[in-house]
Short mmCIF file of C-alpha atoms in Angstrom, two decimals:
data_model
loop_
_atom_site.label_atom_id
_atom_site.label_comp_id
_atom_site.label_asym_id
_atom_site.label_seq_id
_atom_site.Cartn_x
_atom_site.Cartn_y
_atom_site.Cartn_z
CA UNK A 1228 -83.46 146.99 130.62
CA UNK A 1229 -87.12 146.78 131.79
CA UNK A 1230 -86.62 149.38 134.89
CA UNK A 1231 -85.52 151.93 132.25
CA UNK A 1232 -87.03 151.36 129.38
CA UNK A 1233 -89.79 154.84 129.67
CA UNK A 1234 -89.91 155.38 126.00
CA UNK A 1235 -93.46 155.42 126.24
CA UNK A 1236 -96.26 158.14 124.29
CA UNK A 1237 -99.42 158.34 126.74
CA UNK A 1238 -102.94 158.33 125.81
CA UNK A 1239 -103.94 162.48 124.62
CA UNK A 1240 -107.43 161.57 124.72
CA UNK A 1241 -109.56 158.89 123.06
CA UNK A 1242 -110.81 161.34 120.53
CA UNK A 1243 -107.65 161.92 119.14
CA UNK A 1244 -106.07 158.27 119.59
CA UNK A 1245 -108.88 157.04 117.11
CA UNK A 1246 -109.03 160.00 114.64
CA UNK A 1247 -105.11 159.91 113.88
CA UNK A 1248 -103.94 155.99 114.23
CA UNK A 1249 -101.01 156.76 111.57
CA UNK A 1250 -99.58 159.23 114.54
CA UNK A 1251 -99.51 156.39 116.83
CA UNK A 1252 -98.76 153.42 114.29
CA UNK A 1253 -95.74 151.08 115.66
CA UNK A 1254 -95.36 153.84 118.45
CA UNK A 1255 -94.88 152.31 121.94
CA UNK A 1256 -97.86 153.54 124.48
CA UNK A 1257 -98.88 153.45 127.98
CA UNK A 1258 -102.42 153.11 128.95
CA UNK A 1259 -104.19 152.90 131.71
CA UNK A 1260 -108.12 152.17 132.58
CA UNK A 1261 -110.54 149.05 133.57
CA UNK A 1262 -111.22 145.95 132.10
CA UNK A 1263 -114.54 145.94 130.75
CA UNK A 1264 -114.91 142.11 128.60
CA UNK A 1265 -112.25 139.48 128.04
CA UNK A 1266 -113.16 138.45 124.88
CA UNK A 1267 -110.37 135.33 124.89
CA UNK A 1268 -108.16 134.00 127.46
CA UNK A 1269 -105.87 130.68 128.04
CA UNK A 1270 -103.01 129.88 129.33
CA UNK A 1271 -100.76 131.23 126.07
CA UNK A 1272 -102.67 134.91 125.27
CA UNK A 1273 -105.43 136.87 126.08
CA UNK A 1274 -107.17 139.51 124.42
CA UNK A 1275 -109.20 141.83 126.35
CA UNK A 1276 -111.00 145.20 126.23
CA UNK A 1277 -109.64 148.03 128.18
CA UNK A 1278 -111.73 151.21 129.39
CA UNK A 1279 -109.50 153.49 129.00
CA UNK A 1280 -108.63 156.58 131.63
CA UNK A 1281 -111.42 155.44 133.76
CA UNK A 1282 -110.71 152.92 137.37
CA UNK A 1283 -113.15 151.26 138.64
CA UNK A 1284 -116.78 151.73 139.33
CA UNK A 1285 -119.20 149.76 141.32
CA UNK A 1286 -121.90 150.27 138.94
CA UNK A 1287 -122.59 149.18 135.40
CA UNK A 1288 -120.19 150.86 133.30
CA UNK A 1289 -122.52 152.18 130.54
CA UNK A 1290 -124.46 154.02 133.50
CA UNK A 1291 -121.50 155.22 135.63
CA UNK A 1292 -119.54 157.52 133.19
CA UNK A 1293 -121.76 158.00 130.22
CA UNK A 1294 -119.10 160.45 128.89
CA UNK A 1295 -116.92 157.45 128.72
CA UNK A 1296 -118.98 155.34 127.12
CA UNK A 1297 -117.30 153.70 124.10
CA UNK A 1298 -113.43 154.94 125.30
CA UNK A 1299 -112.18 151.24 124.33
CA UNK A 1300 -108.88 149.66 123.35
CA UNK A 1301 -107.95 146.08 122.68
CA UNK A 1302 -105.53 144.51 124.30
CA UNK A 1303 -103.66 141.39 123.28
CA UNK A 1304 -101.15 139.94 125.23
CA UNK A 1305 -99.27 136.88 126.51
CA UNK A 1306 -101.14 135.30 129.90
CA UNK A 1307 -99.20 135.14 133.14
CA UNK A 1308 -99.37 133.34 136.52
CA UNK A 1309 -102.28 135.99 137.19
CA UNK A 1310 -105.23 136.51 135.08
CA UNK A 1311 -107.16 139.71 134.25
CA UNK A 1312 -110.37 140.04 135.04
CA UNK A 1313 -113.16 142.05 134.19
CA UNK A 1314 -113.32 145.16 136.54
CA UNK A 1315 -109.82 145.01 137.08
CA UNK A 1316 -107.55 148.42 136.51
CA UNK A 1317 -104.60 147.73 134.86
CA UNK A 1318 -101.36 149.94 133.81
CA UNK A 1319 -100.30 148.66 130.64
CA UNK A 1320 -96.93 149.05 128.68
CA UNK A 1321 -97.13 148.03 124.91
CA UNK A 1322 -96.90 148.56 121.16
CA UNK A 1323 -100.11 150.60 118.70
CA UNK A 1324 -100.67 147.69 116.32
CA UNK A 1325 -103.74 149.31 114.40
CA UNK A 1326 -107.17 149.64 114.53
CA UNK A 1327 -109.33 146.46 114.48
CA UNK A 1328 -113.64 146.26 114.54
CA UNK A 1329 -115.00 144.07 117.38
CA UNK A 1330 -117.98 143.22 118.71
CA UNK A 1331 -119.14 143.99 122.21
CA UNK A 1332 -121.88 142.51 123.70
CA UNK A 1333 -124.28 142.57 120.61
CA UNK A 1334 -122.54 146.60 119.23
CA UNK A 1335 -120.08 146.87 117.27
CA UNK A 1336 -117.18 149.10 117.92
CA UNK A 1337 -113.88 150.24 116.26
CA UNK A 1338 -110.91 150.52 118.19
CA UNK A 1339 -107.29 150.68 118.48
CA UNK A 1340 -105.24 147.27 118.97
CA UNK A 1341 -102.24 147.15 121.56
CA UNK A 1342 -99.94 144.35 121.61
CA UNK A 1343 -98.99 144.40 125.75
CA UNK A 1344 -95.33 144.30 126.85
CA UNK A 1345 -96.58 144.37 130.41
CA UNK A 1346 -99.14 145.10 132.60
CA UNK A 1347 -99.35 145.97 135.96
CA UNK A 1348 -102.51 145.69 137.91
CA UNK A 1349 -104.35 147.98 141.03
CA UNK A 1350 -105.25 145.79 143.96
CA UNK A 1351 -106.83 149.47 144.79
CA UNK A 1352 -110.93 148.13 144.34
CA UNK A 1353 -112.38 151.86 145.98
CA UNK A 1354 -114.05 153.44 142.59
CA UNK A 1355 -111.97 155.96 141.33
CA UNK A 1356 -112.01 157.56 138.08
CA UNK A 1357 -108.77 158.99 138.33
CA UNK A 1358 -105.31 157.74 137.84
CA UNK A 1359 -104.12 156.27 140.74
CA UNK A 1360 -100.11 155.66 141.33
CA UNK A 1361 -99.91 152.04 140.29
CA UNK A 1362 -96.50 150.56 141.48
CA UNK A 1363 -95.11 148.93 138.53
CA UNK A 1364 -91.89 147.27 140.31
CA UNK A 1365 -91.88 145.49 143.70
CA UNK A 1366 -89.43 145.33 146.00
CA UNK A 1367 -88.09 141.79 144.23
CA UNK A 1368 -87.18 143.74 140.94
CA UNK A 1369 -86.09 146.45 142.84
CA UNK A 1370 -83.75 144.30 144.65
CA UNK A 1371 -82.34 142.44 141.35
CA UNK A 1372 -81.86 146.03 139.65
CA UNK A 1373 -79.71 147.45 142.59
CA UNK A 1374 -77.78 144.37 142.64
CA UNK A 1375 -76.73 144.32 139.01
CA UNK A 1376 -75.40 148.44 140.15
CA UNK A 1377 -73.70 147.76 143.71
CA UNK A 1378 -73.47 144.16 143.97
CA UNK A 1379 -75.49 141.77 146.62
CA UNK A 1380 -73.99 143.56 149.63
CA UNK A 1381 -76.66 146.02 149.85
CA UNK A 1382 -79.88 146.99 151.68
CA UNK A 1383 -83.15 147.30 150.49
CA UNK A 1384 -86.09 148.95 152.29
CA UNK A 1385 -88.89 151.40 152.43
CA UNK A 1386 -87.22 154.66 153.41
CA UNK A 1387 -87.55 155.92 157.06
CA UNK A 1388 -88.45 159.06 157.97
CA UNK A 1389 -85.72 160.36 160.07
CA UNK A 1390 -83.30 158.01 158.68
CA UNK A 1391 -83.37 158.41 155.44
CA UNK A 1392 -86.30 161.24 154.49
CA UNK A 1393 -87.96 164.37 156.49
CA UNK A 1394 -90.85 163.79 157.50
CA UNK A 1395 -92.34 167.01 155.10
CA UNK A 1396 -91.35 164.63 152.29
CA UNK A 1397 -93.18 161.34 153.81
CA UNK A 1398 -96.17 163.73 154.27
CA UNK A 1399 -96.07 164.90 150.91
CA UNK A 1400 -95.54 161.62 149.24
CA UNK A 1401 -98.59 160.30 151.48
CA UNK A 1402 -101.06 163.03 150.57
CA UNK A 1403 -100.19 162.74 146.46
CA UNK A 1404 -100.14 158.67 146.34
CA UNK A 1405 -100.69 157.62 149.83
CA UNK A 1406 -97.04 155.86 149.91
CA UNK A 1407 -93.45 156.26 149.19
CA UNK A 1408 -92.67 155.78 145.62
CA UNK A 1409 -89.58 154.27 145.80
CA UNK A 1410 -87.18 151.94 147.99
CA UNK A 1411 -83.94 153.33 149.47
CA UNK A 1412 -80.92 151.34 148.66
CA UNK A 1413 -77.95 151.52 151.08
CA UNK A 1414 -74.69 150.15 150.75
CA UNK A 1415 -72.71 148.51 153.04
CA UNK A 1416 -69.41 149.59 152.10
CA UNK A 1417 -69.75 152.88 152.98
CA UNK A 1418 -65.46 153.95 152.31
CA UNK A 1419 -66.55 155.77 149.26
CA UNK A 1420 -68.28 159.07 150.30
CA UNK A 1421 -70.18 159.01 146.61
CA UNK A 1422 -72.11 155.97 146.66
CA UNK A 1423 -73.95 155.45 150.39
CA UNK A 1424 -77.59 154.90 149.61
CA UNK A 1425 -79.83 156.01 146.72
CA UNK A 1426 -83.52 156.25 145.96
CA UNK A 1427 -84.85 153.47 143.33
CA UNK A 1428 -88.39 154.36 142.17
CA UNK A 1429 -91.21 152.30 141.26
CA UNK A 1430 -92.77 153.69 138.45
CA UNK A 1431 -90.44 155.39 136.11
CA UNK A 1432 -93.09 156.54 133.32
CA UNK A 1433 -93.28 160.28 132.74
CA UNK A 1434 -90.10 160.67 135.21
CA UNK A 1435 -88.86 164.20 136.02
CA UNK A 1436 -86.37 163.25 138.15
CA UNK A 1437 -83.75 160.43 137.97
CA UNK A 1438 -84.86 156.44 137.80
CA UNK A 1439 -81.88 155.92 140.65
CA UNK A 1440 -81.54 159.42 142.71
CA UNK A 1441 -78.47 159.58 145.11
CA UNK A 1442 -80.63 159.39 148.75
CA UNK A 1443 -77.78 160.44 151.31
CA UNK A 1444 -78.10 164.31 151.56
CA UNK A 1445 -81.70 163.81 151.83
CA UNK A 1446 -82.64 164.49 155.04
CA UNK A 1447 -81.00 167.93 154.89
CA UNK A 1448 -83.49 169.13 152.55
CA UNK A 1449 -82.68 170.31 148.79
CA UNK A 1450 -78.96 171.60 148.89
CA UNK A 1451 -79.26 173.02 144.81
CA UNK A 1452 -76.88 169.58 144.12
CA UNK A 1453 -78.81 167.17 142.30
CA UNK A 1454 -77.18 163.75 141.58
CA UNK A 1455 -77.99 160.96 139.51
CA UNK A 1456 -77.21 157.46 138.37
CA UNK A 1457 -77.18 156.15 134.56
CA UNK A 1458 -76.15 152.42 133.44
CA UNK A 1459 -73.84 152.56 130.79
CA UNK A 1460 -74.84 150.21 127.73
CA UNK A 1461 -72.34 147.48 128.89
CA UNK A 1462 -74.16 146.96 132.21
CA UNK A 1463 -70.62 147.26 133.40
CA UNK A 1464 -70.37 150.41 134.28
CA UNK A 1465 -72.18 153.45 135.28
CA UNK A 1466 -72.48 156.81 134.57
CA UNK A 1467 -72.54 159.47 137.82
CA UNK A 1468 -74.20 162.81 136.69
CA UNK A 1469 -73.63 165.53 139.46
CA UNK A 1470 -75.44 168.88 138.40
CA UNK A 1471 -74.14 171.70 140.96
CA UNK A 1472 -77.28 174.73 140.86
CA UNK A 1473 -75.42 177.35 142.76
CA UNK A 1474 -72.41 177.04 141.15
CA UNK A 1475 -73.58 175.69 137.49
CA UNK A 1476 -71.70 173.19 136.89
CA UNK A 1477 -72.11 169.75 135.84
CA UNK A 1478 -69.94 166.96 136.79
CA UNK A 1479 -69.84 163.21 134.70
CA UNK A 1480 -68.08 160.77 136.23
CA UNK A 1481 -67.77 157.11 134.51
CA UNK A 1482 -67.19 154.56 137.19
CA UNK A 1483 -66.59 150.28 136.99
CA UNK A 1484 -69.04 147.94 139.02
CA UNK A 1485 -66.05 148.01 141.53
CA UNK A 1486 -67.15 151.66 141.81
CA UNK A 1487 -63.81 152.86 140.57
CA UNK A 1488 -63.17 156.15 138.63
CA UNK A 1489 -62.33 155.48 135.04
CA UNK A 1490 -62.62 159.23 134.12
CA UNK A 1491 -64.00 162.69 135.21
CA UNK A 1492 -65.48 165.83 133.10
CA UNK A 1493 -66.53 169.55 134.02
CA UNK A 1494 -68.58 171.84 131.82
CA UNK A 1495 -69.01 175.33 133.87
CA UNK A 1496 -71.75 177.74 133.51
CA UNK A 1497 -73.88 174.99 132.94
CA UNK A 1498 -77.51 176.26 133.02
CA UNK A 1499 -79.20 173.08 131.11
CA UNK A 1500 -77.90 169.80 129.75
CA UNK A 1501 -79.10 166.97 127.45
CA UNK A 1502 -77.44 163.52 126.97
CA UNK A 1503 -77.44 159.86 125.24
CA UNK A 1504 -75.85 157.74 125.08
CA UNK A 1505 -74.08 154.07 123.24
CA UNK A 1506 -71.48 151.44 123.92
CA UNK A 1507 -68.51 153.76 122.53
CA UNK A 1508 -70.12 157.57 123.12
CA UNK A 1509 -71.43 160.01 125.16
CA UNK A 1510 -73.81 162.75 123.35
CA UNK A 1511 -74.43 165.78 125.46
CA UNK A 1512 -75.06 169.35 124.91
CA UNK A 1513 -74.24 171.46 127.82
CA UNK A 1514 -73.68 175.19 127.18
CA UNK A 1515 -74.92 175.24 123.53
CA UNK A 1516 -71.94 173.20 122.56
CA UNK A 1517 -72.37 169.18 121.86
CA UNK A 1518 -69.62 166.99 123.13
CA UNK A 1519 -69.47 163.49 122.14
CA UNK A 1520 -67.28 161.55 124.28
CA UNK A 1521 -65.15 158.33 124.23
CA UNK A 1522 -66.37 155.87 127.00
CA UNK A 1523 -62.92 154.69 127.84
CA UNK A 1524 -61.29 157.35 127.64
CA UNK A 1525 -63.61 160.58 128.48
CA UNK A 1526 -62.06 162.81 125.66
CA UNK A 1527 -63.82 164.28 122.97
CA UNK A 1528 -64.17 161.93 120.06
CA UNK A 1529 -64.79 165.20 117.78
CA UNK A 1530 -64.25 168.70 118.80
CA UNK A 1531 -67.82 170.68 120.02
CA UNK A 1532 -69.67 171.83 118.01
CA UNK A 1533 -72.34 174.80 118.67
CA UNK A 1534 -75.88 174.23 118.73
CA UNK A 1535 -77.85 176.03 120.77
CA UNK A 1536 -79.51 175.44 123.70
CA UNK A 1537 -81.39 172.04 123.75
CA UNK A 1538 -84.56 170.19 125.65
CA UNK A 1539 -83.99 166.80 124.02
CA UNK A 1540 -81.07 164.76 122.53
CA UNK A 1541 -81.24 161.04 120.81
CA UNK A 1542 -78.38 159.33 119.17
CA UNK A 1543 -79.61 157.54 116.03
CA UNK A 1544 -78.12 155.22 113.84
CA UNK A 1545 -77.38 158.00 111.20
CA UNK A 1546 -76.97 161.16 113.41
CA UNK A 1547 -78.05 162.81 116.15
CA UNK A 1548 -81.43 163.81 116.74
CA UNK A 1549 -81.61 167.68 118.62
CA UNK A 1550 -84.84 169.18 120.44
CA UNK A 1551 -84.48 173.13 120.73
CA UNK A 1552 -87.47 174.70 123.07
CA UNK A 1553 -87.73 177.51 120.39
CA UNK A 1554 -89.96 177.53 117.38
CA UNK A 1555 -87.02 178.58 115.36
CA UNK A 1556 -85.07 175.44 114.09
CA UNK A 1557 -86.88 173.23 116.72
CA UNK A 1558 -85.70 170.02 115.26
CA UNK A 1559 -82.09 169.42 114.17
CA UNK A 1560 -80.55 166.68 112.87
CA UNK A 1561 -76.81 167.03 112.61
CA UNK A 1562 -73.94 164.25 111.86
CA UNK A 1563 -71.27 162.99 113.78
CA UNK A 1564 -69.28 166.02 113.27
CA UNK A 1565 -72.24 168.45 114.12
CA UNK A 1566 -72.25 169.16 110.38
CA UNK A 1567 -76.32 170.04 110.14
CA UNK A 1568 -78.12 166.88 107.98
CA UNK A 1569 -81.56 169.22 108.24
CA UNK A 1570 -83.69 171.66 110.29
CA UNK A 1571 -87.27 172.04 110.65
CA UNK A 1572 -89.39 175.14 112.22
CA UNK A 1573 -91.79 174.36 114.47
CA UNK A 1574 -95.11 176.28 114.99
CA UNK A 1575 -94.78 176.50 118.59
CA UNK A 1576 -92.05 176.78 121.42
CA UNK A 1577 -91.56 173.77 123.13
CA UNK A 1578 -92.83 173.73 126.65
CA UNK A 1579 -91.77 170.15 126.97
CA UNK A 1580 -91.14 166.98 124.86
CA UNK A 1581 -93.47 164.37 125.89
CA UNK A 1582 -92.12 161.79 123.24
CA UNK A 1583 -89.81 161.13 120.54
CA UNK A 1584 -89.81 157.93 119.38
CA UNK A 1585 -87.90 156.74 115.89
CA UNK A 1586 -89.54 154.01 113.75
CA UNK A 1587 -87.54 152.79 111.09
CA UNK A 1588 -88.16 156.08 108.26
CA UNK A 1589 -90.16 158.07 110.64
CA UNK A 1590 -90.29 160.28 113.72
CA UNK A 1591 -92.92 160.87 115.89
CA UNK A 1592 -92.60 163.85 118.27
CA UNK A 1593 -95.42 165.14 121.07
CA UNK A 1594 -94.64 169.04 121.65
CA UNK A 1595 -96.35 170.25 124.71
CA UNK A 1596 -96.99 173.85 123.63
CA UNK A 1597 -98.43 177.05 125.93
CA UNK A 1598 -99.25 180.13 124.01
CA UNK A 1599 -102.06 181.73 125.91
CA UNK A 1600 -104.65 180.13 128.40
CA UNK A 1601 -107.14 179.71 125.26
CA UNK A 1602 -104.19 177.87 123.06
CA UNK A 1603 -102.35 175.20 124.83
CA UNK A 1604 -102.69 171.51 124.27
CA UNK A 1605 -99.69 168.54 122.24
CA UNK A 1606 -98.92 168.82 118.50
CA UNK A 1607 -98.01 165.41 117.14
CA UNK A 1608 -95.50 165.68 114.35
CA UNK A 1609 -94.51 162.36 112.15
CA UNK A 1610 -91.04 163.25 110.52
CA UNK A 1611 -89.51 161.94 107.72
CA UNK A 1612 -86.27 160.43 108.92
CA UNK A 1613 -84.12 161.11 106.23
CA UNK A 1614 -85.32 164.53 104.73
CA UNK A 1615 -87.14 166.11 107.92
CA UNK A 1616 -90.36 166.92 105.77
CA UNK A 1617 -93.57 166.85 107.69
CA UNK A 1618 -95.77 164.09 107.30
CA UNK A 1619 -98.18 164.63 109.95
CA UNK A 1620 -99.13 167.95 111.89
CA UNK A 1621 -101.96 167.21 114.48
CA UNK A 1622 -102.73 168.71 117.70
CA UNK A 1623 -104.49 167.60 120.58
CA UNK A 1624 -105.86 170.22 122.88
CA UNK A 1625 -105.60 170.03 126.46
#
């Protein structure tokens, strides 16, 4: 659950993290930055202060990035095996508890609070003050992930150029991160043509492409066939998502751990799709039409129902949750049936959705918007759940 859980909102700026706190209230956030004072540490918790969007420097922080000065969060978390020290750079996972006033080193400062799911730390000391790609799973937890998927007959390594990548892509992965993001996972049963080896990446925040990415056409460059892997909610099975560019069409295939095929669909003239998914359904809108469909079985659990082309799709406890990229009805929240609950207009197109989180009677949504090269930047909305009114309009230019 840890390798995909990327339900993350990341850090705008610091500006606009302290001036709207009831944005980012019980939201789940990813930080990043360097440990600047540990105000308490012992073997239970810890609470620190992070730096935030700044690595490390070799000089005195207040001196170094003046710009910066001040750009603190608190951190409070449980203490593992290895413990944070001042200096270090740390990529951290966690929940926006509120915003507390501490003292730091004789001035007193209010900041947001954090509670820390996980952290990962850079053993990268050259000063930087730019993100750097922090791997947040090893090869260990890669291993244990790939096993609960294929089973313990399976190989796990770096990939090799040649072998399993060109060596255009090893160049290209060197020059943006200076390694290969991921491990290539082969299989040693090789009688099924579908599952050979796939790529498992190490850092699946802000993804654009697929946490588990099938690896065996690979070396023949891109072929305009992009194929995926989901976990279904059992852990049992697995969902096989096989989008054909040339041809628009996208295939979903439900297989067992046994890597037999339970059931097969087809949507043609495919040019964008959306899915979630539960235990008993699959929610996906390919060609304007949302299909919700029976895990066992693969047929439609209600007839599709038109809705428009959509960026974004989240089953909720009480409907589904749809994301148009136009202004016009942007937000939709429609029943089981696709019966419309309410809509809401949005000020802006949607370049991209880069969050949606639900929290109990609210939603909080980050729009990336472009309008002109003088207007672009992420509007914040908090939603109310149940009547779609707008409780929060903020915007955070880039």
């Amino acid at each position: 659950m840890e390798y995909f859980d990327d339900d993350y909102f990341s850090v705008p700026s610091y500006e606009f993290l302290r001036r709207y706190p009831n944005v980012f209230q019980g939201t789940q956030m990813h930080v990043w930055g360097t440990v600047v004072k540990v105000i308490s540490m012992d073997s239970n918790q810890y609470e620190l202060v992070l730096w935030v969007n700044v690595g490390p420097v070799e000089y005195e922080y207040s001196w170094a990035y003046p710009e910066y000065e001040g750009a603190f969060v608190l951190l409070a978390g449980k203490t593992g095996a290895s413990w944070y020290m001042q200096g270090d750079t740390l990529d951290v996972y966690g929940r926006y508890i509120s915003v507390e006033t501490i003292e730091i080193d004789g001035t007193s400062y209010t900041i947001p609070k954090l509670n820390v799911y996980n952290a990962y730390y850079d053993t990268d000391t050259a000063p930087n003050d730019l993100y750097r790609y922090i791997e947040k799973f090893d090869v260990s937890f890669i291993k244990r992930v790939a096993s609960s998927i294929f089973g313990d007959d399976i190989e796990v390594r770096l990939p090799i150029v040649g072998v399993d990548i060109t060596q255009e892509q090893s160049d290209m992965w060197s020059e943006v991160i200076g390694h290969a993001p991921c491990y290539t996972v082969e299989l040693e049963d090789q009688s099924n043509a579908k599952f050979k080896k796939f790529f498992f990446y190490t850092d699946t925040s802000n993804l654009e492409r697929a946490r588990i990415q099938d690896a065996k056409d690979a070396l023949a460059g891109y072929t305009g066939i992009d194929r995926s892997i989901e976990f279904a909610a059992d852990f049992e099975h697995f969902f096989f998502f096989t989008y054909d560019q040339n041809l628009r069409v996208l295939t979903l295939e439900y297989y067992d751990s046994s890597f037999n095929k339970i059931w097969k669909r087809e949507f043609t003239e495919t040019v964008s799709a959306q899915y979630d998914y539960t235990k008993n359904n699959v929610y996906l809108v390919a060609n304007n039409e949302l299909y919700i469909i029976n895990v066992e079985t693969g047929e439609d659990t209600f007839p599709p129902s038109y809705v428009g082309e959509k960026v974004a799709v989240r089953k909720m406890s009480d409907g589904i949750l749809l994301i148009s990229p136009n202004q016009s009805d942007g937000i939709m929240k429609v029943d089981l049936k696709g019966s419309i609950l309410w809509r809401l207009n949005l000020k802006n197109d949607v370049y991209s959705v880069d969050g949606l989180q639900v929290l109990d009677d609210r939603l909080v949504f980050a729009q990336y918007y472009w309008e002109s090269a003088e207007d672009y930047g992420t509007r914040y909305l908090v939603i109310d759940n149940h009547t779609g009114d707008v409780l929060t309009d903020a915007v955070s230019i880039s």
